[in-house]
Amino acid sequence: MTDILRDLGKIARALDSIANIEFKEFALTRGQYLYLVRIYENPGIIQEKLAEMIKVDRTTAARAIGKLEKNGLIEKQSQSDNKKNKSLFVTNKGAKLAPVIQAENQYSNKVALKGFSEPEMQQLAAYLSRVEENIASEWELVKKGVTRQYDSED
């Protein structure tokens, strides 16, 4: 069987490295750009939902959100119905960077899919969506403390 996950990992790491280099001038590193854009696209999202969306643990999300807040790119606002949860919003400074990050993402997609026909791109998207769904269910189980059985024949 082809090790698809290894290839996906190489692609993800390469794109992350490129973005880290390109966004260094904005003091965005270690994937912070991803958090900024997701908050920009989902104004008022709470930290827990953001972590779930990006598939990271709450501590990792809290660290990245804290750095974005410290750099004046996002702000937290208390919710009137739930003081514990804070809604996240980009600041004016963050709103200026988000379109740059989105443009980089579109460019990277264009480069990655060069030579693919529209039906091939749609098929690839469908396949990757299925892979993501499969992994998401495992992520939820492991997050809850379930130990996976590697030798099962599923």
mmCIF file with all atom_site columns, C-alpha atoms in Angstrom:
data_model
loop_
_atom_site.group_PDB
_atom_site.id
_atom_site.type_symbol
_atom_site.label_atom_id
_atom_site.label_alt_id
_atom_site.label_comp_id
_atom_site.label_asym_id
_atom_site.label_entity_id
_atom_site.label_seq_id
_atom_site.pdbx_PDB_ins_code
_atom_site.Cartn_x
_atom_site.Cartn_y
_atom_site.Cartn_z
_atom_site.occupancy
_atom_site.B_iso_or_equiv
_atom_site.pdbx_formal_charge
_atom_site.auth_seq_id
_atom_site.auth_comp_id
_atom_site.auth_asym_id
_atom_site.auth_atom_id
_atom_site.pdbx_PDB_model_num
ATOM 1   C CA . MET A 1 1   ? 0.000   0.000  0.000   1.00 0.00 ? 1   MET A CA 1
ATOM 2   C CA . THR A 1 2   ? 1.256   3.477  -0.866  1.00 0.00 ? 2   THR A CA 1
ATOM 3   C CA . ASP A 1 3   ? 2.043   5.626  2.161   1.00 0.00 ? 3   ASP A CA 1
ATOM 4   C CA . ILE A 1 4   ? -0.274  8.516  1.276   1.00 0.00 ? 4   ILE A CA 1
ATOM 5   C CA . LEU A 1 5   ? -0.016  10.051 4.739   1.00 0.00 ? 5   LEU A CA 1
ATOM 6   C CA . ARG A 1 6   ? 3.741   10.395 4.416   1.00 0.00 ? 6   ARG A CA 1
ATOM 7   C CA . ASP A 1 7   ? 3.264   12.318 1.162   1.00 0.00 ? 7   ASP A CA 1
ATOM 8   C CA . LEU A 1 8   ? 0.518   14.469 2.675   1.00 0.00 ? 8   LEU A CA 1
ATOM 9   C CA . GLY A 1 9   ? 2.793   15.208 5.617   1.00 0.00 ? 9   GLY A CA 1
ATOM 10  C CA . LYS A 1 10  ? 5.642   16.273 3.311   1.00 0.00 ? 10  LYS A CA 1
ATOM 11  C CA . ILE A 1 11  ? 3.294   18.565 1.405   1.00 0.00 ? 11  ILE A CA 1
ATOM 12  C CA . ALA A 1 12  ? 1.890   20.071 4.600   1.00 0.00 ? 12  ALA A CA 1
ATOM 13  C CA . ARG A 1 13  ? 5.348   20.625 6.115   1.00 0.00 ? 13  ARG A CA 1
ATOM 14  C CA . ALA A 1 14  ? 6.675   22.211 2.919   1.00 0.00 ? 14  ALA A CA 1
ATOM 15  C CA . LEU A 1 15  ? 3.728   24.596 2.691   1.00 0.00 ? 15  LEU A CA 1
ATOM 16  C CA . ASP A 1 16  ? 3.987   25.414 6.393   1.00 0.00 ? 16  ASP A CA 1
ATOM 17  C CA . SER A 1 17  ? 7.712   26.152 6.022   1.00 0.00 ? 17  SER A CA 1
ATOM 18  C CA . ILE A 1 18  ? 7.072   28.395 3.026   1.00 0.00 ? 18  ILE A CA 1
ATOM 19  C CA . ALA A 1 19  ? 4.358   30.300 4.904   1.00 0.00 ? 19  ALA A CA 1
ATOM 20  C CA . ASN A 1 20  ? 6.513   30.649 8.022   1.00 0.00 ? 20  ASN A CA 1
ATOM 21  C CA . ILE A 1 21  ? 9.264   32.218 5.912   1.00 0.00 ? 21  ILE A CA 1
ATOM 22  C CA . GLU A 1 22  ? 6.940   34.467 3.927   1.00 0.00 ? 22  GLU A CA 1
ATOM 23  C CA . PHE A 1 23  ? 4.987   35.673 6.969   1.00 0.00 ? 23  PHE A CA 1
ATOM 24  C CA . LYS A 1 24  ? 8.029   36.225 9.183   1.00 0.00 ? 24  LYS A CA 1
ATOM 25  C CA . GLU A 1 25  ? 7.977   39.937 8.295   1.00 0.00 ? 25  GLU A CA 1
ATOM 26  C CA . PHE A 1 26  ? 4.524   40.109 9.936   1.00 0.00 ? 26  PHE A CA 1
ATOM 27  C CA . ALA A 1 27  ? 5.793   38.360 13.096  1.00 0.00 ? 27  ALA A CA 1
ATOM 28  C CA . LEU A 1 28  ? 3.601   35.364 12.274  1.00 0.00 ? 28  LEU A CA 1
ATOM 29  C CA . THR A 1 29  ? 5.314   32.058 12.874  1.00 0.00 ? 29  THR A CA 1
ATOM 30  C CA . ARG A 1 30  ? 4.588   28.437 13.674  1.00 0.00 ? 30  ARG A CA 1
ATOM 31  C CA . GLY A 1 31  ? 1.185   28.363 12.045  1.00 0.00 ? 31  GLY A CA 1
ATOM 32  C CA . GLN A 1 32  ? -0.197  31.511 13.696  1.00 0.00 ? 32  GLN A CA 1
ATOM 33  C CA . TYR A 1 33  ? -1.300  32.681 10.250  1.00 0.00 ? 33  TYR A CA 1
ATOM 34  C CA . LEU A 1 34  ? -3.766  29.784 10.158  1.00 0.00 ? 34  LEU A CA 1
ATOM 35  C CA . TYR A 1 35  ? -5.415  30.903 13.400  1.00 0.00 ? 35  TYR A CA 1
ATOM 36  C CA . LEU A 1 36  ? -5.576  34.517 12.233  1.00 0.00 ? 36  LEU A CA 1
ATOM 37  C CA . VAL A 1 37  ? -7.316  33.628 8.966   1.00 0.00 ? 37  VAL A CA 1
ATOM 38  C CA . ARG A 1 38  ? -9.779  31.232 10.619  1.00 0.00 ? 38  ARG A CA 1
ATOM 39  C CA . ILE A 1 39  ? -10.743 33.950 13.120  1.00 0.00 ? 39  ILE A CA 1
ATOM 40  C CA . TYR A 1 40  ? -11.040 36.429 10.232  1.00 0.00 ? 40  TYR A CA 1
ATOM 41  C CA . GLU A 1 41  ? -13.316 33.997 8.374   1.00 0.00 ? 41  GLU A CA 1
ATOM 42  C CA . ASN A 1 42  ? -15.313 33.145 11.525  1.00 0.00 ? 42  ASN A CA 1
ATOM 43  C CA . PRO A 1 43  ? -15.655 36.357 13.572  1.00 0.00 ? 43  PRO A CA 1
ATOM 44  C CA . GLY A 1 44  ? -16.711 35.663 17.142  1.00 0.00 ? 44  GLY A CA 1
ATOM 45  C CA . ILE A 1 45  ? -15.521 32.047 17.153  1.00 0.00 ? 45  ILE A CA 1
ATOM 46  C CA . ILE A 1 46  ? -14.553 30.726 20.569  1.00 0.00 ? 46  ILE A CA 1
ATOM 47  C CA . GLN A 1 47  ? -11.173 29.164 21.294  1.00 0.00 ? 47  GLN A CA 1
ATOM 48  C CA . GLU A 1 48  ? -12.552 25.643 21.719  1.00 0.00 ? 48  GLU A CA 1
ATOM 49  C CA . LYS A 1 49  ? -14.278 25.680 18.307  1.00 0.00 ? 49  LYS A CA 1
ATOM 50  C CA . LEU A 1 50  ? -11.176 27.154 16.676  1.00 0.00 ? 50  LEU A CA 1
ATOM 51  C CA . ALA A 1 51  ? -8.981  24.403 18.137  1.00 0.00 ? 51  ALA A CA 1
ATOM 52  C CA . GLU A 1 52  ? -11.478 21.816 16.912  1.00 0.00 ? 52  GLU A CA 1
ATOM 53  C CA . MET A 1 53  ? -11.507 23.362 13.433  1.00 0.00 ? 53  MET A CA 1
ATOM 54  C CA . ILE A 1 54  ? -7.709  23.366 13.153  1.00 0.00 ? 54  ILE A CA 1
ATOM 55  C CA . LYS A 1 55  ? -7.370  19.986 14.888  1.00 0.00 ? 55  LYS A CA 1
ATOM 56  C CA . VAL A 1 56  ? -5.071  21.029 17.710  1.00 0.00 ? 56  VAL A CA 1
ATOM 57  C CA . ASP A 1 57  ? -5.370  20.673 21.468  1.00 0.00 ? 57  ASP A CA 1
ATOM 58  C CA . ARG A 1 58  ? -6.632  23.557 23.587  1.00 0.00 ? 58  ARG A CA 1
ATOM 59  C CA . THR A 1 59  ? -3.193  24.339 25.012  1.00 0.00 ? 59  THR A CA 1
ATOM 60  C CA . THR A 1 60  ? -1.665  24.736 21.549  1.00 0.00 ? 60  THR A CA 1
ATOM 61  C CA . ALA A 1 61  ? -4.563  26.944 20.466  1.00 0.00 ? 61  ALA A CA 1
ATOM 62  C CA . ALA A 1 62  ? -4.320  29.039 23.647  1.00 0.00 ? 62  ALA A CA 1
ATOM 63  C CA . ARG A 1 63  ? -0.607  29.644 23.052  1.00 0.00 ? 63  ARG A CA 1
ATOM 64  C CA . ALA A 1 64  ? -1.109  30.766 19.440  1.00 0.00 ? 64  ALA A CA 1
ATOM 65  C CA . ILE A 1 65  ? -4.126  32.920 20.336  1.00 0.00 ? 65  ILE A CA 1
ATOM 66  C CA . GLY A 1 66  ? -2.166  34.534 23.163  1.00 0.00 ? 66  GLY A CA 1
ATOM 67  C CA . LYS A 1 67  ? 0.663   35.471 20.802  1.00 0.00 ? 67  LYS A CA 1
ATOM 68  C CA . LEU A 1 68  ? -1.765  36.885 18.229  1.00 0.00 ? 68  LEU A CA 1
ATOM 69  C CA . GLU A 1 69  ? -3.463  38.923 20.949  1.00 0.00 ? 69  GLU A CA 1
ATOM 70  C CA . LYS A 1 70  ? -0.113  40.146 22.312  1.00 0.00 ? 70  LYS A CA 1
ATOM 71  C CA . ASN A 1 71  ? 0.857   41.280 18.789  1.00 0.00 ? 71  ASN A CA 1
ATOM 72  C CA . GLY A 1 72  ? -2.402  43.194 18.437  1.00 0.00 ? 72  GLY A CA 1
ATOM 73  C CA . LEU A 1 73  ? -3.759  41.036 15.622  1.00 0.00 ? 73  LEU A CA 1
ATOM 74  C CA . ILE A 1 74  ? -6.800  39.671 17.449  1.00 0.00 ? 74  ILE A CA 1
ATOM 75  C CA . GLU A 1 75  ? -8.862  40.556 20.487  1.00 0.00 ? 75  GLU A CA 1
ATOM 76  C CA . LYS A 1 76  ? -11.035 38.619 22.886  1.00 0.00 ? 76  LYS A CA 1
ATOM 77  C CA . GLN A 1 77  ? -14.477 39.810 23.873  1.00 0.00 ? 77  GLN A CA 1
ATOM 78  C CA . SER A 1 78  ? -16.627 38.432 26.674  1.00 0.00 ? 78  SER A CA 1
ATOM 79  C CA . GLN A 1 79  ? -19.900 36.887 25.633  1.00 0.00 ? 79  GLN A CA 1
ATOM 80  C CA . SER A 1 80  ? -22.947 38.324 27.357  1.00 0.00 ? 80  SER A CA 1
ATOM 81  C CA . ASP A 1 81  ? -24.491 34.889 27.943  1.00 0.00 ? 81  ASP A CA 1
ATOM 82  C CA . ASN A 1 82  ? -21.299 33.054 28.921  1.00 0.00 ? 82  ASN A CA 1
ATOM 83  C CA . LYS A 1 83  ? -18.480 34.985 30.608  1.00 0.00 ? 83  LYS A CA 1
ATOM 84  C CA . LYS A 1 84  ? -16.179 31.934 30.527  1.00 0.00 ? 84  LYS A CA 1
ATOM 85  C CA . ASN A 1 85  ? -16.057 31.761 26.724  1.00 0.00 ? 85  ASN A CA 1
ATOM 86  C CA . LYS A 1 86  ? -14.412 34.646 24.932  1.00 0.00 ? 86  LYS A CA 1
ATOM 87  C CA . SER A 1 87  ? -15.296 35.465 21.348  1.00 0.00 ? 87  SER A CA 1
ATOM 88  C CA . LEU A 1 88  ? -12.318 36.042 19.081  1.00 0.00 ? 88  LEU A CA 1
ATOM 89  C CA . PHE A 1 89  ? -12.118 38.841 16.520  1.00 0.00 ? 89  PHE A CA 1
ATOM 90  C CA . VAL A 1 90  ? -9.360  40.207 14.329  1.00 0.00 ? 90  VAL A CA 1
ATOM 91  C CA . THR A 1 91  ? -8.281  43.773 14.979  1.00 0.00 ? 91  THR A CA 1
ATOM 92  C CA . ASN A 1 92  ? -7.843  46.311 12.186  1.00 0.00 ? 92  ASN A CA 1
ATOM 93  C CA . LYS A 1 93  ? -4.173  45.311 12.090  1.00 0.00 ? 93  LYS A CA 1
ATOM 94  C CA . GLY A 1 94  ? -5.125  41.636 11.743  1.00 0.00 ? 94  GLY A CA 1
ATOM 95  C CA . ALA A 1 95  ? -7.769  42.405 9.124   1.00 0.00 ? 95  ALA A CA 1
ATOM 96  C CA . LYS A 1 96  ? -5.077  43.957 6.923   1.00 0.00 ? 96  LYS A CA 1
ATOM 97  C CA . LEU A 1 97  ? -2.963  40.780 7.075   1.00 0.00 ? 97  LEU A CA 1
ATOM 98  C CA . ALA A 1 98  ? -5.711  38.207 6.544   1.00 0.00 ? 98  ALA A CA 1
ATOM 99  C CA . PRO A 1 99  ? -6.194  38.936 2.806   1.00 0.00 ? 99  PRO A CA 1
ATOM 100 C CA . VAL A 1 100 ? -2.419  38.595 2.279   1.00 0.00 ? 100 VAL A CA 1
ATOM 101 C CA . ILE A 1 101 ? -2.518  35.182 3.949   1.00 0.00 ? 101 ILE A CA 1
ATOM 102 C CA . GLN A 1 102 ? -5.560  34.160 1.913   1.00 0.00 ? 102 GLN A CA 1
ATOM 103 C CA . ALA A 1 103 ? -3.790  35.244 -1.292  1.00 0.00 ? 103 ALA A CA 1
ATOM 104 C CA . GLU A 1 104 ? -0.781  33.086 -0.351  1.00 0.00 ? 104 GLU A CA 1
ATOM 105 C CA . ASN A 1 105 ? -3.136  30.144 0.220   1.00 0.00 ? 105 ASN A CA 1
ATOM 106 C CA . GLN A 1 106 ? -4.800  30.640 -3.170  1.00 0.00 ? 106 GLN A CA 1
ATOM 107 C CA . TYR A 1 107 ? -1.402  30.876 -4.852  1.00 0.00 ? 107 TYR A CA 1
ATOM 108 C CA . SER A 1 108 ? -0.194  27.699 -3.123  1.00 0.00 ? 108 SER A CA 1
ATOM 109 C CA . ASN A 1 109 ? -3.363  25.894 -4.224  1.00 0.00 ? 109 ASN A CA 1
ATOM 110 C CA . LYS A 1 110 ? -2.781  27.069 -7.795  1.00 0.00 ? 110 LYS A CA 1
ATOM 111 C CA . VAL A 1 111 ? 0.834   25.840 -7.737  1.00 0.00 ? 111 VAL A CA 1
ATOM 112 C CA . ALA A 1 112 ? -0.080  22.521 -6.099  1.00 0.00 ? 112 ALA A CA 1
ATOM 113 C CA . LEU A 1 113 ? -2.840  21.800 -8.609  1.00 0.00 ? 113 LEU A CA 1
ATOM 114 C CA . LYS A 1 114 ? -0.963  22.875 -11.735 1.00 0.00 ? 114 LYS A CA 1
ATOM 115 C CA . GLY A 1 115 ? -1.675  20.439 -14.550 1.00 0.00 ? 115 GLY A CA 1
ATOM 116 C CA . PHE A 1 116 ? -4.830  19.029 -12.952 1.00 0.00 ? 116 PHE A CA 1
ATOM 117 C CA . SER A 1 117 ? -8.086  19.209 -14.888 1.00 0.00 ? 117 SER A CA 1
ATOM 118 C CA . GLU A 1 118 ? -11.203 20.530 -13.160 1.00 0.00 ? 118 GLU A CA 1
ATOM 119 C CA . PRO A 1 119 ? -12.660 16.998 -12.764 1.00 0.00 ? 119 PRO A CA 1
ATOM 120 C CA . GLU A 1 120 ? -9.328  15.794 -11.324 1.00 0.00 ? 120 GLU A CA 1
ATOM 121 C CA . MET A 1 121 ? -9.289  18.675 -8.822  1.00 0.00 ? 121 MET A CA 1
ATOM 122 C CA . GLN A 1 122 ? -12.857 17.897 -7.776  1.00 0.00 ? 122 GLN A CA 1
ATOM 123 C CA . GLN A 1 123 ? -12.046 14.197 -7.389  1.00 0.00 ? 123 GLN A CA 1
ATOM 124 C CA . LEU A 1 124 ? -8.925  14.954 -5.352  1.00 0.00 ? 124 LEU A CA 1
ATOM 125 C CA . ALA A 1 125 ? -10.940 17.293 -3.118  1.00 0.00 ? 125 ALA A CA 1
ATOM 126 C CA . ALA A 1 126 ? -13.540 14.570 -2.598  1.00 0.00 ? 126 ALA A CA 1
ATOM 127 C CA . TYR A 1 127 ? -10.887 11.994 -1.732  1.00 0.00 ? 127 TYR A CA 1
ATOM 128 C CA . LEU A 1 128 ? -9.124  14.329 0.692   1.00 0.00 ? 128 LEU A CA 1
ATOM 129 C CA . SER A 1 129 ? -12.438 15.200 2.317   1.00 0.00 ? 129 SER A CA 1
ATOM 130 C CA . ARG A 1 130 ? -13.028 11.506 2.968   1.00 0.00 ? 130 ARG A CA 1
ATOM 131 C CA . VAL A 1 131 ? -9.524  11.123 4.411   1.00 0.00 ? 131 VAL A CA 1
ATOM 132 C CA . GLU A 1 132 ? -10.119 14.145 6.664   1.00 0.00 ? 132 GLU A CA 1
ATOM 133 C CA . GLU A 1 133 ? -13.440 12.693 7.890   1.00 0.00 ? 133 GLU A CA 1
ATOM 134 C CA . ASN A 1 134 ? -11.751 9.382  8.736   1.00 0.00 ? 134 ASN A CA 1
ATOM 135 C CA . ILE A 1 135 ? -8.951  11.095 10.624  1.00 0.00 ? 135 ILE A CA 1
ATOM 136 C CA . ALA A 1 136 ? -11.329 13.519 12.387  1.00 0.00 ? 136 ALA A CA 1
ATOM 137 C CA . SER A 1 137 ? -13.196 10.641 14.002  1.00 0.00 ? 137 SER A CA 1
ATOM 138 C CA . GLU A 1 138 ? -9.895  9.136  15.208  1.00 0.00 ? 138 GLU A CA 1
ATOM 139 C CA . TRP A 1 139 ? -8.802  12.564 16.505  1.00 0.00 ? 139 TRP A CA 1
ATOM 140 C CA . GLU A 1 140 ? -11.984 12.814 18.573  1.00 0.00 ? 140 GLU A CA 1
ATOM 141 C CA . LEU A 1 141 ? -11.463 9.343  20.079  1.00 0.00 ? 141 LEU A CA 1
ATOM 142 C CA . VAL A 1 142 ? -7.791  9.851  20.936  1.00 0.00 ? 142 VAL A CA 1
ATOM 143 C CA . LYS A 1 143 ? -8.567  13.283 22.371  1.00 0.00 ? 143 LYS A CA 1
ATOM 144 C CA . LYS A 1 144 ? -10.982 11.564 24.758  1.00 0.00 ? 144 LYS A CA 1
ATOM 145 C CA . GLY A 1 145 ? -8.296  9.142  25.889  1.00 0.00 ? 145 GLY A CA 1
ATOM 146 C CA . VAL A 1 146 ? -9.145  6.119  23.724  1.00 0.00 ? 146 VAL A CA 1
ATOM 147 C CA . THR A 1 147 ? -6.119  4.006  22.834  1.00 0.00 ? 147 THR A CA 1
ATOM 148 C CA . ARG A 1 148 ? -6.145  2.896  19.220  1.00 0.00 ? 148 ARG A CA 1
ATOM 149 C CA . GLN A 1 149 ? -5.579  -0.773 18.419  1.00 0.00 ? 149 GLN A CA 1
ATOM 150 C CA . TYR A 1 150 ? -2.979  -0.789 15.637  1.00 0.00 ? 150 TYR A CA 1
ATOM 151 C CA . ASP A 1 151 ? -3.248  -4.471 14.816  1.00 0.00 ? 151 ASP A CA 1
ATOM 152 C CA . SER A 1 152 ? -6.977  -4.508 14.019  1.00 0.00 ? 152 SER A CA 1
ATOM 153 C CA . GLU A 1 153 ? -8.058  -5.361 10.460  1.00 0.00 ? 153 GLU A CA 1
ATOM 154 C CA . ASP A 1 154 ? -10.485 -2.526 9.705   1.00 0.00 ? 154 ASP A CA 1
#
